[in-house]
Amino acid sequence: MRCAGTKRLEELCAQNQHSSFNGLKPRFNAKKEATFHSSAKRTQTQLQKPLSKSGDEDIKQWNVAISSYMRNGRCNEALRVFERMPRWSSVSYNAMISGYLRNGEFETARKMFDEMPERDLVSWNVMIKGYVRNRSLGKARELFERMSERDVCSWNTMLSGYAQNGCVDEARRVFDRMPERNEVSWNALLSAYVQNGRMEEACALFESRESWALVSWNCLLGGFVKKKKIVEARKFFDGMSVRDVVSWNTIITGYAQSGKIDEARKLFDKSPVKDVFTWTAMVSGYVQNKMVEEARELFDKMPERNEVSWNAMLAGYVQGERMEMAKELFDVMPFRNVSTWNTMITGYAQCGDVSEAKCLFDKMPKRDPVSWAAMIAGYSQSGHGYEALRLFVQMEREGGRLNRSSFSSALSTCADFVALELGKQLHGRLVKGGYESGCFVGNALLLMYCKCGSIEDASDLFEEMTGRDIVSWNTMISGYSRHGFGEEALRLFESMKREGLKPDDATMVAVLSACSHTGLVDKGREHFYTMTQEYGVTPNSQHYACMVDLLGRAGLLEEAHSLMKAMPFEPDGAIWGTLLGASRVHGNTELAEIAADKIFAMEPENSGMYVLLSNLYASLGRWGDVSKLRVRMRDKGVKKVTGYSWIEIQNKTHTFSVGDEFHAEKDEIYAFMEDLDLRMKKAGYVSKTSVVLHDVEEEEKERMVRYHSERLAVAYGIMRVPQGKPIRVIKNLRVCEDCHSAIKCMAKITGRVIILRDNNRFHHFKDGSCSCGDYW
């Protein structure tokens, strides 16, 4: 037999099937399923009780039911109760609107608010708070201005909304307009100043009022620590009449992060109250100051540990590259979160053990964007570029959220492998995902375009960038330099100074390199000898290497050698190698041998230097010396680096070696080259056989240089890259003199633009000339 309450409820429901909200279909939220069952049971019990004679009491029971359903995420059930009510009060509407907002149904809440027949103050406040949470501050302000009456809650909602979104000046204007303020108002504005680093205004606000809660004192203390004003923080801390554990934790953390770990320890020992965060702050402080043993000693004494404690200790071992200790700790951790796994993956990747990193990555119960980015960066930095790009594609397939770090790593890999087409695709995805703005990703894109030979795209991107930093300018100046456009690089350098940016070490390396690649000797000397006085940049080994290169290319070998002798430090192998290269170009055997002896003593396995000296001997016909060098290389186990060239066509990379016999289309390529060779000879091309390091017949020398890897790659590009598009080829070694002449001729007779990147610079071939001006 049914109870009277149930019967009455059914009657009420039957009478109230109409509703203006039938079209609202909130999504079912499956969370809190277990919690809901018990709550739903209580709700049904309440609704089955006989309704009182008071209509207000009846409505109150319905409203309680709505709130109960909404608290448990059951928007559909709440709506059904609402639709069956005999009448609606503003409380009923408010319960529905706040419930929808709580469950992420902003649009549904907004629609119900707009259709309310009457609104009370609570209705307006709830909806304004909804707009604020949805980061629609303009709409929130519009609604706020429409209110006929406001209370302190209305004002605080707007104030907090502006404060939380960094609109500090707007927050202050709201604060100044408030007819009444409470503790929340003062704390919201104080927190806004502190969170946005405006400590002078925060202090002024604090001093304008005598009575502040302890939470406000802690807020200002945290602001001093965040700004690394530890002296001011300590003075403020000492002036606090009341302190709690948060106060002690904040000041201890401040000293630890400032490197004053001894003072942090004194405060730690003095602290009258210590919780797990106090202990963790001290452990983290030791870790940050690279005092891992002290951190472990304190860690072992902790009466209680949480995830942060374990992760801090783990990070200490990883940062010190003590991966065996890190693994031991990792294996005994009682709980691991995704940050724990990411720390281990990053540690293995940075130590070059990408296989162990990948093993852990595959075992992860859950991954976040940092996990993918760490693994992609690990592959990229260890030279496993294809694996990095493959993992990036896998991440997209599996629905992994792309972040700036993963994009940056993928772009870096594209730059290293000159995968321009894939880089452009990534650029498109960046724009689509809203990541293209900002220096971090923008600079990675700039570097990718510069390294992939598309200086035009790099220039266009640079001009469009809204937030350019010193790295942006340096990348672009260096890009112009490496592409042989020295004048453009120097013009950009002058523009950078006009923008008010101060050149740094990297800027001056790029500028001196531009002078070197373009033969601007006087300009280079001027910048080198004035950069300390004008920009505060002290010359380092890179700057000296650029100057030696500049002078050496210009044939001023003695001046270059004298500069090396005057250096405030011993020249390294790179600088001696620069001098050796210049000596080979200008045929100075004596200086070349001096440089070679220095390099062989410092870097006995540097095969490139043996090759440079062999080139010089061969060009002079000193075949006996060439043979001796080969014997020396053999005895020392030094192997010449094999030359490779590659070209990307339709996202596929084609790699060639000298006289390549493995390419699937080799027969067609060689037939094309025979025809091309005849056309080149008719156009006046003469092979420079002096680059051949073997004492063989002239005809054999011509055949040997004809099938160098870069020539094969360029020929294949002419065959397969559509007319009108530039042909981009990369070589892992320096392009030889004969191939340089041959590619100039190829560009002229085919009417193609050919961009070749060797291990030193870019060469843009067009109409029979090269951007380097034959000066490389």
Coordinates of N, CA and C in Angstrom, one line a residue, residues 453-525:
G453 N 67.0 26.0 -43.9 CA 67.3 26.7 -45.1 C 66.3 27.6 -45.6
S454 N 65.2 27.9 -44.9 CA 64.1 28.7 -45.4 C 64.2 30.1 -44.6
I455 N 65.2 30.9 -45.0 CA 65.5 32.1 -44.4 C 64.3 33.1 -44.6
E456 N 63.6 33.0 -45.7 CA 62.5 33.8 -46.0 C 61.4 33.6 -45.0
D457 N 61.1 32.3 -44.8 CA 60.0 32.0 -43.8 C 60.4 32.5 -42.4
A458 N 61.7 32.3 -42.1 CA 62.2 32.8 -40.8 C 62.0 34.3 -40.6
S459 N 62.3 35.0 -41.7 CA 62.2 36.5 -41.7 C 60.8 36.9 -41.5
D460 N 59.9 36.3 -42.3 CA 58.4 36.6 -42.1 C 57.9 36.4 -40.7
L461 N 58.3 35.2 -40.2 CA 57.9 34.9 -38.8 C 58.4 35.9 -37.8
F462 N 59.7 36.3 -38.0 CA 60.3 37.2 -37.1 C 59.6 38.5 -37.1
E463 N 59.2 39.0 -38.2 CA 58.5 40.3 -38.3 C 57.1 40.2 -37.7
E464 N 56.5 39.0 -37.7 CA 55.1 38.8 -37.1 C 55.1 38.6 -35.6
M465 N 56.3 38.2 -35.1 CA 56.4 37.9 -33.6 C 56.0 39.1 -32.8
T466 N 55.1 38.9 -31.8 CA 54.7 40.1 -31.0 C 55.7 40.2 -29.8
G467 N 56.2 39.2 -29.3 CA 57.0 39.3 -28.1 C 58.4 38.7 -28.4
R468 N 59.3 39.6 -29.0 CA 60.6 39.1 -29.4 C 61.6 39.4 -28.2
D469 N 62.4 38.4 -27.8 CA 63.4 38.6 -26.8 C 64.8 38.6 -27.4
I470 N 65.8 38.6 -26.6 CA 67.2 38.6 -27.1 C 67.5 37.4 -27.9
V471 N 66.9 36.2 -27.5 CA 67.1 35.0 -28.2 C 66.5 35.1 -29.7
S472 N 65.4 35.7 -29.8 CA 64.8 35.9 -31.1 C 65.7 36.7 -32.1
W473 N 66.2 37.8 -31.5 CA 67.1 38.6 -32.4 C 68.4 37.9 -32.7
N474 N 69.0 37.2 -31.7 CA 70.2 36.5 -31.9 C 70.0 35.4 -33.0
T475 N 68.9 34.7 -32.9 CA 68.6 33.6 -33.8 C 68.5 34.1 -35.2
M476 N 67.9 35.3 -35.4 CA 67.7 35.8 -36.7 C 69.0 36.4 -37.3
I477 N 69.8 37.1 -36.4 CA 71.1 37.6 -36.9 C 72.0 36.5 -37.3
S478 N 72.0 35.4 -36.5 CA 72.9 34.2 -36.8 C 72.4 33.5 -38.0
G479 N 71.0 33.5 -38.2 CA 70.5 32.9 -39.4 C 70.9 33.6 -40.7
Y480 N 70.8 34.9 -40.7 CA 71.3 35.7 -41.8 C 72.8 35.4 -42.1
S481 N 73.5 35.4 -41.0 CA 75.0 35.1 -41.1 C 75.3 33.8 -41.7
R482 N 74.6 32.7 -41.2 CA 74.9 31.4 -41.8 C 74.5 31.2 -43.2
H483 N 73.5 32.0 -43.6 CA 73.0 31.9 -45.0 C 73.8 32.8 -45.9
G484 N 74.8 33.5 -45.4 CA 75.6 34.3 -46.3 C 75.1 35.7 -46.5
F485 N 74.1 36.2 -45.7 CA 73.5 37.5 -45.9 C 74.0 38.4 -44.8
G486 N 75.4 38.7 -44.8 CA 76.0 39.4 -43.8 C 75.5 40.8 -43.6
E487 N 75.2 41.5 -44.7 CA 74.7 42.9 -44.6 C 73.4 42.9 -43.9
E488 N 72.5 42.0 -44.2 CA 71.2 41.9 -43.6 C 71.4 41.7 -42.1
A489 N 72.3 40.8 -41.7 CA 72.6 40.5 -40.3 C 73.0 41.7 -39.6
L490 N 73.9 42.5 -40.2 CA 74.4 43.7 -39.5 C 73.3 44.8 -39.4
R491 N 72.4 44.9 -40.4 CA 71.3 45.8 -40.4 C 70.4 45.4 -39.2
L492 N 70.1 44.1 -39.1 CA 69.2 43.7 -38.0 C 69.9 44.0 -36.7
F493 N 71.2 43.8 -36.6 CA 71.9 44.1 -35.3 C 71.7 45.6 -34.9
E494 N 71.8 46.5 -35.9 CA 71.5 47.9 -35.6 C 70.1 48.2 -35.2
S495 N 69.1 47.4 -35.8 CA 67.7 47.6 -35.5 C 67.5 47.1 -34.0
M496 N 68.2 46.0 -33.7 CA 68.0 45.5 -32.3 C 68.5 46.5 -31.3
K497 N 69.6 47.2 -31.5 CA 70.1 48.2 -30.6 C 69.1 49.4 -30.5
R498 N 68.5 49.8 -31.7 CA 67.5 50.9 -31.7 C 66.3 50.5 -30.9
E499 N 66.0 49.2 -30.8 CA 64.8 48.7 -30.0 C 65.1 48.8 -28.5
G500 N 66.4 49.1 -28.2 CA 66.7 49.2 -26.8 C 67.2 47.9 -26.1
L501 N 67.5 46.9 -27.0 CA 68.0 45.6 -26.4 C 69.5 45.7 -26.4
K502 N 70.1 45.2 -25.3 CA 71.5 45.2 -25.1 C 72.1 43.9 -25.6
P503 N 73.1 44.0 -26.6 CA 73.7 42.8 -27.1 C 74.4 42.0 -26.0
D504 N 74.4 40.6 -26.1 CA 75.0 39.8 -25.2 C 76.1 39.0 -25.9
D505 N 76.7 38.0 -25.2 CA 77.7 37.1 -25.8 C 77.3 36.5 -27.1
A506 N 76.1 35.9 -27.1 CA 75.7 35.2 -28.3 C 75.4 36.2 -29.5
T507 N 75.0 37.4 -29.2 CA 74.8 38.4 -30.2 C 76.1 38.7 -30.9
M508 N 77.1 38.9 -30.1 CA 78.4 39.3 -30.7 C 79.0 38.2 -31.5
V509 N 78.8 36.9 -31.1 CA 79.3 35.8 -31.9 C 78.6 35.8 -33.2
A510 N 77.3 36.1 -33.2 CA 76.5 36.1 -34.5 C 77.0 37.3 -35.4
V511 N 77.3 38.4 -34.8 CA 77.7 39.6 -35.6 C 79.1 39.3 -36.2
L512 N 80.0 38.8 -35.3 CA 81.4 38.5 -35.8 C 81.4 37.4 -36.9
S513 N 80.5 36.5 -36.7 CA 80.3 35.4 -37.7 C 79.8 36.0 -39.0
A514 N 78.9 36.9 -39.0 CA 78.4 37.6 -40.2 C 79.5 38.3 -40.9
C515 N 80.3 39.0 -40.2 CA 81.4 39.7 -40.8 C 82.4 38.7 -41.4
S516 N 82.6 37.6 -40.7 CA 83.5 36.5 -41.2 C 83.0 35.9 -42.5
H517 N 81.7 35.6 -42.6 CA 81.1 34.9 -43.7 C 81.0 35.8 -44.9
T518 N 81.1 37.1 -44.7 CA 80.9 38.1 -45.8 C 82.2 38.8 -46.1
G519 N 83.2 38.6 -45.4 CA 84.5 39.2 -45.7 C 84.6 40.6 -45.2
L520 N 83.8 41.0 -44.2 CA 83.8 42.4 -43.7 C 84.9 42.5 -42.6
V521 N 86.1 42.6 -43.0 CA 87.2 42.5 -42.1 C 87.2 43.8 -41.2
D522 N 87.1 44.9 -41.7 CA 87.2 46.2 -40.9 C 86.0 46.2 -39.9
K523 N 84.8 45.9 -40.4 CA 83.7 45.9 -39.5 C 83.9 44.9 -38.4
G524 N 84.4 43.7 -38.7 CA 84.6 42.7 -37.7 C 85.6 43.2 -36.6
R525 N 86.7 43.8 -37.1 CA 87.7 44.3 -36.2 C 87.1 45.3 -35.2

